[in-house]
Amino acid sequence: TNVVIKEGLEIIKDRAFINCPITYLELPTSVNTIGCEAFAECELGTIDLSNVKTIEQYAFRDNKNLSTIYRSTKCRSIGNYWITSSYNQNKITIIYSGTEAEFNSYIAKGQYWNSGFDSTNLEIKCTKE
């Protein structure tokens, strides 16, 4: 249930951990890309993606326990449906290390990056004003 990836790995390939009962994930600073469905249908609650630049579509879909995601200004791309709300009963909070303007302008987002979410179940907190 605990996954700790060693420093040096740069890409987590498509479907690498799909449908695994992972509840804890520790990524090294070297990981910059998370592939399509890499952690889909897992049981993650909090994930730190501070060093990840690219998150492909469906990467974290259907994580029923997901509640907090840490993102940083290193983020450049978020794919369609990278998180989904269909199986999640929690409100998800994305904590972003930049400003709201940076989040809205500097990250390429798939058209459906936040599909199924609204202000009642997705909150974006920017740590800089």
Short mmCIF file of C-alpha atoms in Angstrom, two decimals:
data_model
loop_
_atom_site.label_atom_id
_atom_site.label_comp_id
_atom_site.label_asym_id
_atom_site.label_seq_id
_atom_site.Cartn_x
_atom_site.Cartn_y
_atom_site.Cartn_z
CA THR A 1 0.00 0.00 0.00
CA ASN A 2 3.02 2.31 0.35
CA VAL A 3 5.04 3.25 -2.73
CA VAL A 4 8.33 5.12 -2.44
CA ILE A 5 10.06 5.72 -5.76
CA LYS A 6 13.81 6.23 -5.75
CA GLU A 7 15.57 9.32 -7.08
CA GLY A 8 16.54 9.12 -10.74
CA LEU A 9 13.26 7.97 -12.27
CA GLU A 10 11.91 10.72 -14.54
CA ILE A 11 8.76 9.22 -16.06
CA ILE A 12 6.08 7.03 -14.54
CA LYS A 13 4.73 5.18 -17.54
CA ASP A 14 1.09 4.77 -18.58
CA ARG A 15 -0.92 2.44 -16.31
CA ALA A 16 2.11 1.66 -14.12
CA PHE A 17 0.09 1.31 -10.89
CA ILE A 18 -3.48 1.16 -12.19
CA ASN A 19 -5.92 -0.46 -9.76
CA CYS A 20 -3.29 -1.01 -7.04
CA PRO A 21 -4.37 -0.49 -3.40
CA ILE A 22 -1.83 2.34 -2.91
CA THR A 23 -2.62 4.66 -0.02
CA TYR A 24 0.76 6.43 0.22
CA LEU A 25 2.95 7.71 -2.62
CA GLU A 26 6.34 9.38 -2.31
CA LEU A 27 7.84 10.74 -5.50
CA PRO A 28 11.44 11.93 -5.84
CA THR A 29 12.28 15.33 -7.29
CA SER A 30 13.44 13.62 -10.49
CA VAL A 31 9.92 12.56 -11.58
CA ASN A 32 8.69 15.12 -14.08
CA THR A 33 5.99 13.20 -15.98
CA ILE A 34 3.15 10.95 -14.86
CA GLY A 35 1.62 8.91 -17.66
CA CYS A 36 -1.96 8.18 -18.62
CA GLU A 37 -3.83 6.21 -15.92
CA ALA A 38 -0.58 5.70 -13.99
CA PHE A 39 -2.35 5.83 -10.61
CA ALA A 40 -5.97 5.35 -11.72
CA GLU A 41 -8.29 3.47 -9.35
CA CYS A 42 -5.84 3.60 -6.43
CA GLU A 43 -6.67 4.67 -2.87
CA LEU A 44 -4.46 7.72 -2.49
CA GLY A 45 -5.57 10.43 -0.05
CA THR A 46 -2.85 13.08 -0.30
CA ILE A 47 -0.35 13.37 -3.13
CA ASP A 48 2.60 15.70 -3.49
CA LEU A 49 3.16 16.50 -7.15
CA SER A 50 5.28 19.58 -6.48
CA ASN A 51 8.08 18.59 -8.85
CA VAL A 52 5.96 17.05 -11.60
CA LYS A 53 5.77 19.12 -14.78
CA THR A 54 3.34 17.01 -16.83
CA ILE A 55 0.37 14.93 -15.75
CA GLU A 56 -1.28 12.96 -18.54
CA GLN A 57 -5.01 12.32 -18.89
CA TYR A 58 -6.72 10.06 -16.35
CA ALA A 59 -3.49 9.83 -14.29
CA PHE A 60 -5.33 9.85 -10.93
CA ARG A 61 -8.89 9.08 -12.00
CA ASP A 62 -11.20 7.32 -9.56
CA ASN A 63 -9.06 7.63 -6.43
CA LYS A 64 -11.94 7.43 -3.98
CA ASN A 65 -9.96 8.77 -0.99
CA LEU A 66 -8.26 11.70 -2.71
CA SER A 67 -8.48 14.89 -0.67
CA THR A 68 -5.30 16.99 -1.07
CA ILE A 69 -2.97 17.54 -4.01
CA TYR A 70 0.17 19.66 -3.79
CA ARG A 71 1.18 21.39 -7.05
CA SER A 72 3.89 23.94 -7.76
CA THR A 73 4.86 26.51 -10.34
CA LYS A 74 6.92 23.76 -12.04
CA CYS A 75 3.64 22.33 -13.35
CA ARG A 76 3.22 23.00 -17.06
CA SER A 77 0.51 20.59 -18.23
CA ILE A 78 -2.55 18.83 -16.80
CA GLY A 79 -4.40 16.34 -19.00
CA ASN A 80 -8.11 15.73 -19.42
CA TYR A 81 -9.79 13.93 -16.52
CA TRP A 82 -6.48 13.69 -14.59
CA ILE A 83 -8.68 13.51 -11.49
CA THR A 84 -12.32 12.50 -11.50
CA SER A 85 -15.11 12.97 -9.02
CA SER A 86 -17.34 9.99 -9.81
CA TYR A 87 -16.01 7.73 -7.04
CA ASN A 88 -14.74 10.40 -4.69
CA GLN A 89 -16.93 11.53 -1.80
CA ASN A 90 -14.32 14.01 -0.53
CA LYS A 91 -13.79 17.61 -1.42
CA ILE A 92 -10.43 17.83 -3.19
CA THR A 93 -8.10 20.71 -2.41
CA ILE A 94 -5.29 21.59 -4.77
CA ILE A 95 -2.63 23.59 -2.96
CA TYR A 96 -0.66 25.54 -5.56
CA SER A 97 2.63 27.24 -4.67
CA GLY A 98 2.08 30.21 -6.98
CA THR A 99 -0.54 32.87 -7.61
CA GLU A 100 -4.01 32.38 -9.03
CA ALA A 101 -2.90 34.20 -12.19
CA GLU A 102 0.00 31.74 -12.60
CA PHE A 103 -2.32 28.77 -12.09
CA ASN A 104 -4.74 30.12 -14.68
CA SER A 105 -2.15 31.26 -17.23
CA TYR A 106 1.02 29.17 -17.05
CA ILE A 107 -0.42 25.66 -16.92
CA ALA A 108 -1.71 24.08 -20.12
CA LYS A 109 -4.90 22.32 -19.11
CA GLY A 110 -6.88 19.82 -21.11
CA GLN A 111 -10.40 21.03 -21.86
CA TYR A 112 -11.82 18.62 -19.28
CA TRP A 113 -9.05 18.83 -16.64
CA ASN A 114 -11.61 19.54 -13.90
CA SER A 115 -14.60 17.69 -15.33
CA GLY A 116 -17.22 16.73 -12.77
CA PHE A 117 -16.00 19.29 -10.25
CA ASP A 118 -17.37 22.59 -9.06
CA SER A 119 -16.78 24.87 -6.08
CA THR A 120 -18.46 22.38 -3.72
CA ASN A 121 -16.04 19.53 -4.42
CA LEU A 122 -12.86 21.18 -5.78
CA GLU A 123 -10.95 24.03 -4.19
CA ILE A 124 -7.76 25.60 -5.46
CA LYS A 125 -5.69 27.35 -2.81
CA CYS A 126 -2.84 29.52 -4.06
CA THR A 127 -0.10 30.18 -1.52
CA LYS A 128 1.02 33.47 -3.11
CA GLU A 129 -1.09 36.54 -3.79
#
